[in-house]
Amino acid sequence: MVMQKAGPRPNEFTYSILTFLISCSNQWKQIHGNMIINGVNPFSLVPGNSLVHTYTKLYLPDFALAVLTQMQYEDIISWNTSMLVFHVSGRYLSSLVKLRLIMQTGLSPDKFTLPLVTTICRIS
């Protein structure tokens, strides 16, 4: 963490970028821990979505769901990512239940929602 030694403290956007770059499962532990040490709330929108996506990418759906259930606010990215988590973990019906919940909350599906639902329906 050269940036920390240079002075500026990492913020939620720094960690969002770092989680995107993670390529192996032992790095996420360091970044997640460092996030907490530096006072960044891992359950706020930007870092939460990033962590959920990272855990899903690393095939750690239980970790992803743990973050999702503790997030303080969810946007369409959170909802899409949660559908992806259920898909990756083989819980296809739960993915479709999430789609129904998206519609009930008044959020509008975006350009990523329909292809994701199509993939889920094709596989399930």
Coordinates of N, CA and C in Angstrom, one line a residue, residues 19 49-65 85:
T19 N -10.7 -3.9 -5.7 CA -11.5 -5.1 -5.7 C -11.7 -5.6 -7.1
N49 N -21.1 -3.1 -3.3 CA -21.3 -3.7 -4.7 C -20.0 -4.3 -5.2
S50 N -18.9 -3.6 -4.9 CA -17.6 -4.1 -5.4 C -17.2 -5.4 -4.7
L51 N -17.4 -5.5 -3.4 CA -17.1 -6.7 -2.7 C -17.9 -7.9 -3.2
V52 N -19.2 -7.6 -3.3 CA -20.1 -8.6 -3.8 C -19.7 -9.2 -5.2
H53 N -19.4 -8.3 -6.1 CA -19.0 -8.7 -7.4 C -17.7 -9.5 -7.3
T54 N -16.7 -9.0 -6.5 CA -15.5 -9.7 -6.3 C -15.7 -11.1 -5.8
Y55 N -16.5 -11.2 -4.7 CA -16.7 -12.6 -4.1 C -17.4 -13.5 -5.1
T56 N -18.3 -12.9 -5.9 CA -19.0 -13.7 -7.0 C -18.0 -14.2 -8.0
K57 N -17.1 -13.3 -8.4 CA -16.1 -13.6 -9.4 C -15.1 -14.7 -8.9
L58 N -14.9 -14.7 -7.6 CA -14.0 -15.7 -7.0 C -14.7 -17.0 -6.6
Y59 N -16.0 -17.1 -7.0 CA -16.8 -18.2 -6.6 C -16.9 -18.4 -5.1
L60 N -17.2 -17.3 -4.4 CA -17.4 -17.3 -3.0 C -18.8 -16.7 -2.7
P61 N -19.8 -17.4 -3.2 CA -21.2 -16.8 -3.1 C -21.7 -16.6 -1.7
D62 N -21.2 -17.4 -0.7 CA -21.7 -17.2 0.7 C -21.1 -15.9 1.2
F63 N -19.9 -15.5 0.9 CA -19.3 -14.2 1.3 C -20.1 -13.1 0.6
A64 N -20.4 -13.3 -0.7 CA -21.1 -12.2 -1.4 C -22.5 -12.0 -0.8
L65 N -23.2 -13.1 -0.4 CA -24.5 -12.9 0.2 C -24.4 -12.3 1.6
V85 N -25.1 -13.7 -8.1 CA -24.7 -14.5 -6.9 C -25.5 -15.8 -6.8

